[in-house]
Amino acid sequence: METFFSFLSKRVDDCSSLLCVGLDPHPADLPAPTADAARTFCLRLINATGRYAAAFKPNAAFFELYGPDGWSALKDVIAAVQEESNRLGSMIPVILDAKRGDIASTAEAYAKSAFEHLGAHAITLNPYLGKDSIDPFLAYKEKGAFLLCKTSNPGASDLQDLTVDRGALTEESPSTVHRPRSIPLYEHIAHLAQSWNTGNNIGLVVGATQPEALTRVRSAAPDLWFLVPGVGTQGGDLETALRSGLRADGRGMLINVSRGIARSADPAKAAAQMRDEIINVKYALKH
């Protein structure tokens, strides 16, 4: 059975891109603060950048703020990616940026909403309630879940850098542990995600503003795909991020760019340039 990441890999091959285009219709970027304006904004971006996008990532918050009309607009935007995929002859994954995190029947409801009603192919999740909070999402074998690991915001270190004693958590003695006993919490999450990924449907969110963290997380989770925000507007450097986080096979990263493309005078050109820059950096790193 095809999994989300095998599906994503096919798209990466089809478009020769690791670019994820963020669909964030900030009210300040719209001619009017309405759900219809948000829909139009995103449809324009999808049409302009589809050929260069390995994935699209709509941010649920910028639709939810308009109530039921916004939810309807979000569903239309996800459907528009499907239409663009059909036009191009290559399926483009949609990652719903919702950062959900809850337990039991609540998580099941969130999963059903994202995957069955909205039609998203993957979702961002907060893993801090533990594995049972993400299991309802993993039950959708063909869908994907990107767990927040080391985020790109300035306050990320408040919790994510706290030290974890892995020996105490795993009941391993220091003499048998061949890796550092004390590690940051985000690195512990990466180890957990690597072990939980039995269905090839778990990835991690790791910010480009944290290159040292990217290196550590790649070491902890050598097989996983990373969703990497923070390049450009937030100050993350593309070459440094790729050097720190690419897998040995030259894959494993989706570089998310939102405002740098959406606010460009020519979004298609901006997306093409970013796609080409990623290709050039990858080539330089190999040689």
PDB file of C-alpha atoms in Angstrom:
ATOM      1  CA  MET A   1       0.000   0.000   0.000  1.00  0.00           C
ATOM      2  CA  GLU A   2       1.219   3.487  -0.839  1.00  0.00           C
ATOM      3  CA  THR A   3       2.044   5.673   2.157  1.00  0.00           C
ATOM      4  CA  PHE A   4       2.141   9.433   2.336  1.00  0.00           C
ATOM      5  CA  PHE A   5       5.907   9.590   2.014  1.00  0.00           C
ATOM      6  CA  SER A   6       6.058   7.229  -0.952  1.00  0.00           C
ATOM      7  CA  PHE A   7       3.404   9.473  -2.515  1.00  0.00           C
ATOM      8  CA  LEU A   8       5.487  12.552  -1.677  1.00  0.00           C
ATOM      9  CA  SER A   9       8.630  10.981  -3.131  1.00  0.00           C
ATOM     10  CA  LYS A  10       6.849  10.454  -6.459  1.00  0.00           C
ATOM     11  CA  ARG A  11       5.889  14.101  -6.555  1.00  0.00           C
ATOM     12  CA  VAL A  12       9.457  15.163  -5.710  1.00  0.00           C
ATOM     13  CA  ASP A  13      10.688  13.100  -8.658  1.00  0.00           C
ATOM     14  CA  ASP A  14       8.024  14.532 -10.974  1.00  0.00           C
ATOM     15  CA  CYS A  15       8.809  18.182 -10.249  1.00  0.00           C
ATOM     16  CA  SER A  16      12.495  17.947  -9.262  1.00  0.00           C
ATOM     17  CA  SER A  17      11.698  20.099  -6.271  1.00  0.00           C
ATOM     18  CA  LEU A  18      11.828  20.117  -2.479  1.00  0.00           C
ATOM     19  CA  LEU A  19       9.781  23.321  -2.290  1.00  0.00           C
ATOM     20  CA  CYS A  20       6.647  23.420  -0.150  1.00  0.00           C
ATOM     21  CA  VAL A  21       4.541  26.478  -0.943  1.00  0.00           C
ATOM     22  CA  GLY A  22       2.822  27.847   2.152  1.00  0.00           C
ATOM     23  CA  LEU A  23      -0.724  29.109   1.659  1.00  0.00           C
ATOM     24  CA  ASP A  24      -1.058  31.704   4.407  1.00  0.00           C
ATOM     25  CA  PRO A  25      -3.684  34.306   3.449  1.00  0.00           C
ATOM     26  CA  HIS A  26      -2.752  36.914   6.062  1.00  0.00           C
ATOM     27  CA  PRO A  27      -5.594  39.464   6.312  1.00  0.00           C
ATOM     28  CA  ALA A  28      -3.052  42.238   5.671  1.00  0.00           C
ATOM     29  CA  ASP A  29      -2.297  40.695   2.271  1.00  0.00           C
ATOM     30  CA  LEU A  30      -5.942  40.585   1.169  1.00  0.00           C
ATOM     31  CA  PRO A  31      -8.002  43.324  -0.488  1.00  0.00           C
ATOM     32  CA  ALA A  32     -10.687  42.619   2.122  1.00  0.00           C
ATOM     33  CA  PRO A  33     -10.743  40.482   5.293  1.00  0.00           C
ATOM     34  CA  THR A  34     -13.133  37.868   3.946  1.00  0.00           C
ATOM     35  CA  ALA A  35     -13.150  34.139   3.304  1.00  0.00           C
ATOM     36  CA  ASP A  36     -13.706  34.780  -0.390  1.00  0.00           C
ATOM     37  CA  ALA A  37     -10.609  36.985  -0.578  1.00  0.00           C
ATOM     38  CA  ALA A  38      -8.578  34.302   1.213  1.00  0.00           C
ATOM     39  CA  ARG A  39      -9.806  31.705  -1.256  1.00  0.00           C
ATOM     40  CA  THR A  40      -8.936  33.864  -4.273  1.00  0.00           C
ATOM     41  CA  PHE A  41      -5.492  34.647  -2.843  1.00  0.00           C
ATOM     42  CA  CYS A  42      -4.676  30.949  -2.486  1.00  0.00           C
ATOM     43  CA  LEU A  43      -6.122  29.877  -5.824  1.00  0.00           C
ATOM     44  CA  ARG A  44      -3.898  32.431  -7.540  1.00  0.00           C
ATOM     45  CA  LEU A  45      -0.832  31.013  -5.780  1.00  0.00           C
ATOM     46  CA  ILE A  46      -1.742  27.421  -6.596  1.00  0.00           C
ATOM     47  CA  ASN A  47      -2.176  28.236 -10.259  1.00  0.00           C
ATOM     48  CA  ALA A  48       1.074  30.219 -10.399  1.00  0.00           C
ATOM     49  CA  THR A  49       3.334  27.840  -8.478  1.00  0.00           C
ATOM     50  CA  GLY A  50       1.889  24.356  -8.920  1.00  0.00           C
ATOM     51  CA  ARG A  51       4.524  23.190 -11.390  1.00  0.00           C
ATOM     52  CA  TYR A  52       7.319  24.021  -8.926  1.00  0.00           C
ATOM     53  CA  ALA A  53       5.704  22.741  -5.724  1.00  0.00           C
ATOM     54  CA  ALA A  54       6.529  19.408  -4.141  1.00  0.00           C
ATOM     55  CA  ALA A  55       3.674  20.157  -1.724  1.00  0.00           C
ATOM     56  CA  PHE A  56       1.291  22.890  -0.607  1.00  0.00           C
ATOM     57  CA  LYS A  57       0.730  23.804   3.052  1.00  0.00           C
ATOM     58  CA  PRO A  58      -2.441  25.769   3.837  1.00  0.00           C
ATOM     59  CA  ASN A  59      -2.486  27.290   7.317  1.00  0.00           C
ATOM     60  CA  ALA A  60      -5.838  26.452   8.919  1.00  0.00           C
ATOM     61  CA  ALA A  61      -5.799  29.485  11.227  1.00  0.00           C
ATOM     62  CA  PHE A  62      -6.102  31.983   8.385  1.00  0.00           C
ATOM     63  CA  PHE A  63      -9.297  30.267   7.251  1.00  0.00           C
ATOM     64  CA  GLU A  64     -10.813  29.454  10.644  1.00  0.00           C
ATOM     65  CA  LEU A  65     -10.835  33.127  11.584  1.00  0.00           C
ATOM     66  CA  TYR A  66     -13.697  33.605   9.085  1.00  0.00           C
ATOM     67  CA  GLY A  67     -15.899  30.967  10.697  1.00  0.00           C
ATOM     68  CA  PRO A  68     -17.951  28.569   8.543  1.00  0.00           C
ATOM     69  CA  ASP A  69     -17.199  30.547   5.367  1.00  0.00           C
ATOM     70  CA  GLY A  70     -13.494  30.204   6.039  1.00  0.00           C
ATOM     71  CA  TRP A  71     -13.792  26.470   6.558  1.00  0.00           C
ATOM     72  CA  SER A  72     -15.602  26.209   3.215  1.00  0.00           C
ATOM     73  CA  ALA A  73     -12.858  28.279   1.575  1.00  0.00           C
ATOM     74  CA  LEU A  74     -10.184  25.974   3.007  1.00  0.00           C
ATOM     75  CA  LYS A  75     -11.954  22.954   1.556  1.00  0.00           C
ATOM     76  CA  ASP A  76     -12.121  24.714  -1.826  1.00  0.00           C
ATOM     77  CA  VAL A  77      -8.389  25.512  -1.681  1.00  0.00           C
ATOM     78  CA  ILE A  78      -7.498  21.872  -1.013  1.00  0.00           C
ATOM     79  CA  ALA A  79      -9.787  20.804  -3.863  1.00  0.00           C
ATOM     80  CA  ALA A  80      -8.048  23.336  -6.125  1.00  0.00           C
ATOM     81  CA  VAL A  81      -4.710  21.623  -5.487  1.00  0.00           C
ATOM     82  CA  GLN A  82      -6.339  18.391  -6.665  1.00  0.00           C
ATOM     83  CA  GLU A  83      -7.519  20.155  -9.823  1.00  0.00           C
ATOM     84  CA  GLU A  84      -4.053  21.586 -10.457  1.00  0.00           C
ATOM     85  CA  SER A  85      -2.589  18.124  -9.908  1.00  0.00           C
ATOM     86  CA  ASN A  86      -4.939  16.685 -12.516  1.00  0.00           C
ATOM     87  CA  ARG A  87      -3.974  19.431 -14.946  1.00  0.00           C
ATOM     88  CA  LEU A  88      -0.269  18.737 -14.450  1.00  0.00           C
ATOM     89  CA  GLY A  89      -0.665  14.960 -14.431  1.00  0.00           C
ATOM     90  CA  SER A  90       1.146  14.648 -11.083  1.00  0.00           C
ATOM     91  CA  MET A  91      -0.460  14.507  -7.630  1.00  0.00           C
ATOM     92  CA  ILE A  92       0.657  17.336  -5.334  1.00  0.00           C
ATOM     93  CA  PRO A  93       0.329  16.565  -1.600  1.00  0.00           C
ATOM     94  CA  VAL A  94      -1.495  18.962   0.717  1.00  0.00           C
ATOM     95  CA  ILE A  95      -0.148  19.324   4.259  1.00  0.00           C
ATOM     96  CA  LEU A  96      -2.708  20.933   6.556  1.00  0.00           C
ATOM     97  CA  ASP A  97      -0.880  23.191   8.998  1.00  0.00           C
ATOM     98  CA  ALA A  98      -3.201  22.829  11.992  1.00  0.00           C
ATOM     99  CA  LYS A  99      -0.862  21.771  14.839  1.00  0.00           C
ATOM    100  CA  ARG A 100      -3.525  19.612  16.438  1.00  0.00           C
ATOM    101  CA  GLY A 101      -2.864  17.796  19.699  1.00  0.00           C
ATOM    102  CA  ASP A 102      -5.399  15.977  21.841  1.00  0.00           C
ATOM    103  CA  ILE A 103      -6.348  12.502  23.026  1.00  0.00           C
ATOM    104  CA  ALA A 104      -8.838   9.695  22.377  1.00  0.00           C
ATOM    105  CA  SER A 105     -12.083  10.622  20.621  1.00  0.00           C
ATOM    106  CA  THR A 106     -11.047  14.271  20.251  1.00  0.00           C
ATOM    107  CA  ALA A 107      -7.992  13.309  18.202  1.00  0.00           C
ATOM    108  CA  GLU A 108     -10.142  10.927  16.167  1.00  0.00           C
ATOM    109  CA  ALA A 109     -12.487  13.810  15.346  1.00  0.00           C
ATOM    110  CA  TYR A 110      -9.593  16.057  14.317  1.00  0.00           C
ATOM    111  CA  ALA A 111      -8.226  13.292  12.083  1.00  0.00           C
ATOM    112  CA  LYS A 112     -11.591  12.676  10.449  1.00  0.00           C
ATOM    113  CA  SER A 113     -12.035  16.398   9.830  1.00  0.00           C
ATOM    114  CA  ALA A 114      -8.610  16.837   8.227  1.00  0.00           C
ATOM    115  CA  PHE A 115      -8.469  13.666   6.167  1.00  0.00           C
ATOM    116  CA  GLU A 116     -12.053  12.785   5.316  1.00  0.00           C
ATOM    117  CA  HIS A 117     -13.887  16.108   5.180  1.00  0.00           C
ATOM    118  CA  LEU A 118     -11.157  18.496   4.074  1.00  0.00           C
ATOM    119  CA  GLY A 119      -9.222  15.981   1.985  1.00  0.00           C
ATOM    120  CA  ALA A 120      -5.725  16.843   3.276  1.00  0.00           C
ATOM    121  CA  HIS A 121      -2.957  14.301   2.709  1.00  0.00           C
ATOM    122  CA  ALA A 122      -0.979  15.157   5.853  1.00  0.00           C
ATOM    123  CA  ILE A 123      -1.217  17.324   8.951  1.00  0.00           C
ATOM    124  CA  THR A 124       1.053  18.998  11.486  1.00  0.00           C
ATOM    125  CA  LEU A 125       0.633  17.708  15.052  1.00  0.00           C
ATOM    126  CA  ASN A 126       1.777  18.668  18.533  1.00  0.00           C
ATOM    127  CA  PRO A 127       3.208  15.446  20.041  1.00  0.00           C
ATOM    128  CA  TYR A 128       3.397  16.636  23.641  1.00  0.00           C
ATOM    129  CA  LEU A 129       0.410  14.552  24.759  1.00  0.00           C
ATOM    130  CA  GLY A 130       2.257  11.376  23.767  1.00  0.00           C
ATOM    131  CA  LYS A 131       1.839   8.679  21.161  1.00  0.00           C
ATOM    132  CA  ASP A 132      -1.809   7.941  21.924  1.00  0.00           C
ATOM    133  CA  SER A 133      -2.588  11.496  20.775  1.00  0.00           C
ATOM    134  CA  ILE A 134      -1.200  10.849  17.288  1.00  0.00           C
ATOM    135  CA  ASP A 135      -2.369   7.247  16.879  1.00  0.00           C
ATOM    136  CA  PRO A 136      -5.795   8.272  15.462  1.00  0.00           C
ATOM    137  CA  PHE A 137      -3.976  10.118  12.676  1.00  0.00           C
ATOM    138  CA  LEU A 138      -1.581   7.225  12.039  1.00  0.00           C
ATOM    139  CA  ALA A 139      -4.597   4.942  11.690  1.00  0.00           C
ATOM    140  CA  TYR A 140      -5.046   6.534   8.265  1.00  0.00           C
ATOM    141  CA  LYS A 141      -2.250   4.464   6.729  1.00  0.00           C
ATOM    142  CA  GLU A 142      -2.026   6.477   3.513  1.00  0.00           C
ATOM    143  CA  LYS A 143      -1.868   9.854   5.297  1.00  0.00           C
ATOM    144  CA  GLY A 144       1.058  11.651   6.924  1.00  0.00           C
ATOM    145  CA  ALA A 145       1.772  13.379  10.235  1.00  0.00           C
ATOM    146  CA  PHE A 146       4.512  15.966  10.790  1.00  0.00           C
ATOM    147  CA  LEU A 147       5.283  16.253  14.501  1.00  0.00           C
ATOM    148  CA  LEU A 148       6.473  19.552  15.948  1.00  0.00           C
ATOM    149  CA  CYS A 149      10.081  18.971  16.959  1.00  0.00           C
ATOM    150  CA  LYS A 150      12.201  22.141  16.883  1.00  0.00           C
ATOM    151  CA  THR A 151      10.129  25.067  15.703  1.00  0.00           C
ATOM    152  CA  SER A 152      11.391  28.280  14.119  1.00  0.00           C
ATOM    153  CA  ASN A 153       9.821  30.811  16.510  1.00  0.00           C
ATOM    154  CA  PRO A 154      11.967  32.770  19.011  1.00  0.00           C
ATOM    155  CA  GLY A 155      10.307  31.163  22.044  1.00  0.00           C
ATOM    156  CA  ALA A 156      10.939  27.598  20.910  1.00  0.00           C
ATOM    157  CA  SER A 157      13.757  27.139  23.413  1.00  0.00           C
ATOM    158  CA  ASP A 158      11.446  27.778  26.387  1.00  0.00           C
ATOM    159  CA  LEU A 159      10.412  24.117  26.309  1.00  0.00           C
ATOM    160  CA  GLN A 160      12.081  22.397  23.379  1.00  0.00           C
ATOM    161  CA  ASP A 161      15.632  22.890  24.677  1.00  0.00           C
ATOM    162  CA  LEU A 162      14.952  21.493  28.135  1.00  0.00           C
ATOM    163  CA  THR A 163      17.263  18.628  29.015  1.00  0.00           C
ATOM    164  CA  VAL A 164      15.963  15.073  28.998  1.00  0.00           C
ATOM    165  CA  ASP A 165      17.675  12.197  30.825  1.00  0.00           C
ATOM    166  CA  ARG A 166      17.253   9.396  28.280  1.00  0.00           C
ATOM    167  CA  GLY A 167      18.773   6.855  30.615  1.00  0.00           C
ATOM    168  CA  ALA A 168      16.064   7.470  33.197  1.00  0.00           C
ATOM    169  CA  LEU A 169      13.309   7.358  30.571  1.00  0.00           C
ATOM    170  CA  THR A 170      14.498   4.097  29.010  1.00  0.00           C
ATOM    171  CA  GLU A 171      15.797   2.482  32.195  1.00  0.00           C
ATOM    172  CA  GLU A 172      19.175   2.008  30.529  1.00  0.00           C
ATOM    173  CA  SER A 173      22.312   2.143  32.629  1.00  0.00           C
ATOM    174  CA  PRO A 174      25.058   4.602  31.645  1.00  0.00           C
ATOM    175  CA  SER A 175      27.359   1.697  30.800  1.00  0.00           C
ATOM    176  CA  THR A 176      24.992   0.409  28.121  1.00  0.00           C
ATOM    177  CA  VAL A 177      24.000   3.696  26.543  1.00  0.00           C
ATOM    178  CA  HIS A 178      26.135   4.489  23.511  1.00  0.00           C
ATOM    179  CA  ARG A 179      24.680   7.942  22.925  1.00  0.00           C
ATOM    180  CA  PRO A 180      24.636  11.021  25.173  1.00  0.00           C
ATOM    181  CA  ARG A 181      22.523  10.406  28.242  1.00  0.00           C
ATOM    182  CA  SER A 182      21.282  14.007  28.490  1.00  0.00           C
ATOM    183  CA  ILE A 183      19.826  15.513  25.332  1.00  0.00           C
ATOM    184  CA  PRO A 184      17.414  18.367  24.473  1.00  0.00           C
ATOM    185  CA  LEU A 185      13.720  17.538  24.539  1.00  0.00           C
ATOM    186  CA  TYR A 186      13.427  18.169  20.801  1.00  0.00           C
ATOM    187  CA  GLU A 187      16.078  15.537  20.131  1.00  0.00           C
ATOM    188  CA  HIS A 188      14.198  13.067  22.320  1.00  0.00           C
ATOM    189  CA  ILE A 189      11.090  13.728  20.212  1.00  0.00           C
ATOM    190  CA  ALA A 190      13.123  12.949  17.096  1.00  0.00           C
ATOM    191  CA  HIS A 191      14.228   9.607  18.575  1.00  0.00           C
ATOM    192  CA  LEU A 192      10.624   8.793  19.466  1.00  0.00           C
ATOM    193  CA  ALA A 193       9.384   9.720  16.000  1.00  0.00           C
ATOM    194  CA  GLN A 194      12.012   7.529  14.361  1.00  0.00           C
ATOM    195  CA  SER A 195      10.891   4.572  16.482  1.00  0.00           C
ATOM    196  CA  TRP A 196       7.173   5.276  15.966  1.00  0.00           C
ATOM    197  CA  ASN A 197       7.502   5.470  12.168  1.00  0.00           C
ATOM    198  CA  THR A 198       6.614   1.833  11.515  1.00  0.00           C
ATOM    199  CA  GLY A 199       4.130   2.787   8.796  1.00  0.00           C
ATOM    200  CA  ASN A 200       6.301   5.317   6.910  1.00  0.00           C
ATOM    201  CA  ASN A 201       3.873   8.120   7.725  1.00  0.00           C
ATOM    202  CA  ILE A 202       5.664  10.262  10.351  1.00  0.00           C
ATOM    203  CA  GLY A 203       7.797  13.325   9.658  1.00  0.00           C
ATOM    204  CA  LEU A 204       9.113  16.193  11.781  1.00  0.00           C
ATOM    205  CA  VAL A 205       8.839  19.988  11.769  1.00  0.00           C
ATOM    206  CA  VAL A 206      12.320  21.474  12.226  1.00  0.00           C
ATOM    207  CA  GLY A 207      12.983  25.163  11.633  1.00  0.00           C
ATOM    208  CA  ALA A 208      15.661  26.424   9.268  1.00  0.00           C
ATOM    209  CA  THR A 209      16.503  29.045  11.882  1.00  0.00           C
ATOM    210  CA  GLN A 210      17.998  26.251  14.006  1.00  0.00           C
ATOM    211  CA  PRO A 211      20.807  24.663  11.898  1.00  0.00           C
ATOM    212  CA  GLU A 212      22.470  22.971  14.880  1.00  0.00           C
ATOM    213  CA  ALA A 213      19.125  21.448  15.791  1.00  0.00           C
ATOM    214  CA  LEU A 214      18.655  20.291  12.198  1.00  0.00           C
ATOM    215  CA  THR A 215      21.974  18.448  12.398  1.00  0.00           C
ATOM    216  CA  ARG A 216      21.097  16.817  15.717  1.00  0.00           C
ATOM    217  CA  VAL A 217      17.608  15.849  14.599  1.00  0.00           C
ATOM    218  CA  ARG A 218      18.929  14.351  11.363  1.00  0.00           C
ATOM    219  CA  SER A 219      21.328  12.237  13.389  1.00  0.00           C
ATOM    220  CA  ALA A 220      18.496  11.103  15.676  1.00  0.00           C
ATOM    221  CA  ALA A 221      16.027  10.485  12.840  1.00  0.00           C
ATOM    222  CA  PRO A 222      18.078   9.553   9.755  1.00  0.00           C
ATOM    223  CA  ASP A 223      15.108   8.205   7.781  1.00  0.00           C
ATOM    224  CA  LEU A 224      12.423  10.818   8.359  1.00  0.00           C
ATOM    225  CA  TRP A 225      11.198  13.671   6.179  1.00  0.00           C
ATOM    226  CA  PHE A 226      11.453  17.160   7.678  1.00  0.00           C
ATOM    227  CA  LEU A 227       9.073  20.028   7.032  1.00  0.00           C
ATOM    228  CA  VAL A 228      11.361  23.054   7.319  1.00  0.00           C
ATOM    229  CA  PRO A 229       9.881  26.531   7.813  1.00  0.00           C
ATOM    230  CA  GLY A 230      11.911  29.661   8.417  1.00  0.00           C
ATOM    231  CA  VAL A 231      13.906  30.158   5.196  1.00  0.00           C
ATOM    232  CA  GLY A 232      13.886  33.767   4.044  1.00  0.00           C
ATOM    233  CA  THR A 233      11.584  36.074   6.005  1.00  0.00           C
ATOM    234  CA  GLN A 234      12.341  34.446   9.375  1.00  0.00           C
ATOM    235  CA  GLY A 235      16.084  34.535   8.733  1.00  0.00           C
ATOM    236  CA  GLY A 236      16.910  30.914   7.951  1.00  0.00           C
ATOM    237  CA  ASP A 237      19.658  30.318   5.371  1.00  0.00           C
ATOM    238  CA  LEU A 238      18.784  27.817   2.633  1.00  0.00           C
ATOM    239  CA  GLU A 239      22.275  26.412   2.058  1.00  0.00           C
ATOM    240  CA  THR A 240      22.939  25.981   5.769  1.00  0.00           C
ATOM    241  CA  ALA A 241      19.595  24.278   6.271  1.00  0.00           C
ATOM    242  CA  LEU A 242      20.115  21.839   3.401  1.00  0.00           C
ATOM    243  CA  ARG A 243      23.654  21.077   4.527  1.00  0.00           C
ATOM    244  CA  SER A 244      22.374  20.353   8.037  1.00  0.00           C
ATOM    245  CA  GLY A 245      19.236  18.397   7.290  1.00  0.00           C
ATOM    246  CA  LEU A 246      19.324  16.559   3.962  1.00  0.00           C
ATOM    247  CA  ARG A 247      19.344  12.786   4.091  1.00  0.00           C
ATOM    248  CA  ALA A 248      22.175  10.883   2.490  1.00  0.00           C
ATOM    249  CA  ASP A 249      19.962  10.290  -0.563  1.00  0.00           C
ATOM    250  CA  GLY A 250      19.528  14.051  -1.120  1.00  0.00           C
ATOM    251  CA  ARG A 251      15.906  13.967  -0.002  1.00  0.00           C
ATOM    252  CA  GLY A 252      14.119  14.138   3.319  1.00  0.00           C
ATOM    253  CA  MET A 253      13.400  17.875   3.462  1.00  0.00           C
ATOM    254  CA  LEU A 254      10.511  20.059   2.357  1.00  0.00           C
ATOM    255  CA  ILE A 255      11.589  23.702   2.382  1.00  0.00           C
ATOM    256  CA  ASN A 256       8.487  25.711   3.200  1.00  0.00           C
ATOM    257  CA  VAL A 257       8.268  29.245   1.812  1.00  0.00           C
ATOM    258  CA  SER A 258       5.162  31.348   2.322  1.00  0.00           C
ATOM    259  CA  ARG A 259       5.554  35.134   2.352  1.00  0.00           C
ATOM    260  CA  GLY A 260       8.670  35.087   0.163  1.00  0.00           C
ATOM    261  CA  ILE A 261       6.535  33.738  -2.670  1.00  0.00           C
ATOM    262  CA  ALA A 262       3.074  35.094  -1.879  1.00  0.00           C
ATOM    263  CA  ARG A 263       4.271  38.689  -1.503  1.00  0.00           C
ATOM    264  CA  SER A 264       6.424  38.595  -4.622  1.00  0.00           C
ATOM    265  CA  ALA A 265       5.312  40.640  -7.620  1.00  0.00           C
ATOM    266  CA  ASP A 266       5.639  37.414  -9.637  1.00  0.00           C
ATOM    267  CA  PRO A 267       4.926  34.345  -7.460  1.00  0.00           C
ATOM    268  CA  ALA A 268       5.621  31.939 -10.329  1.00  0.00           C
ATOM    269  CA  LYS A 269       9.070  33.423 -10.878  1.00  0.00           C
ATOM    270  CA  ALA A 270       9.804  33.455  -7.139  1.00  0.00           C
ATOM    271  CA  ALA A 271       8.811  29.787  -6.821  1.00  0.00           C
ATOM    272  CA  ALA A 272      10.881  28.815  -9.855  1.00  0.00           C
ATOM    273  CA  GLN A 273      13.906  30.652  -8.470  1.00  0.00           C
ATOM    274  CA  MET A 274      13.568  28.964  -5.087  1.00  0.00           C
ATOM    275  CA  ARG A 275      13.180  25.547  -6.724  1.00  0.00           C
ATOM    276  CA  ASP A 276      16.284  26.175  -8.828  1.00  0.00           C
ATOM    277  CA  GLU A 277      18.277  27.480  -5.868  1.00  0.00           C
ATOM    278  CA  ILE A 278      17.492  24.288  -3.945  1.00  0.00           C
ATOM    279  CA  ILE A 279      18.671  22.209  -6.916  1.00  0.00           C
ATOM    280  CA  ASN A 280      21.889  24.228  -7.225  1.00  0.00           C
ATOM    281  CA  VAL A 281      22.700  23.960  -3.515  1.00  0.00           C
ATOM    282  CA  LYS A 282      22.069  20.222  -3.557  1.00  0.00           C
ATOM    283  CA  TYR A 283      24.408  19.865  -6.554  1.00  0.00           C
ATOM    284  CA  ALA A 284      27.129  21.896  -4.829  1.00  0.00           C
ATOM    285  CA  LEU A 285      26.836  19.831  -1.662  1.00  0.00           C
ATOM    286  CA  LYS A 286      27.323  16.609  -3.661  1.00  0.00           C
ATOM    287  CA  HIS A 287      30.414  17.959  -5.384  1.00  0.00           C
TER     288      HIS A 287
END
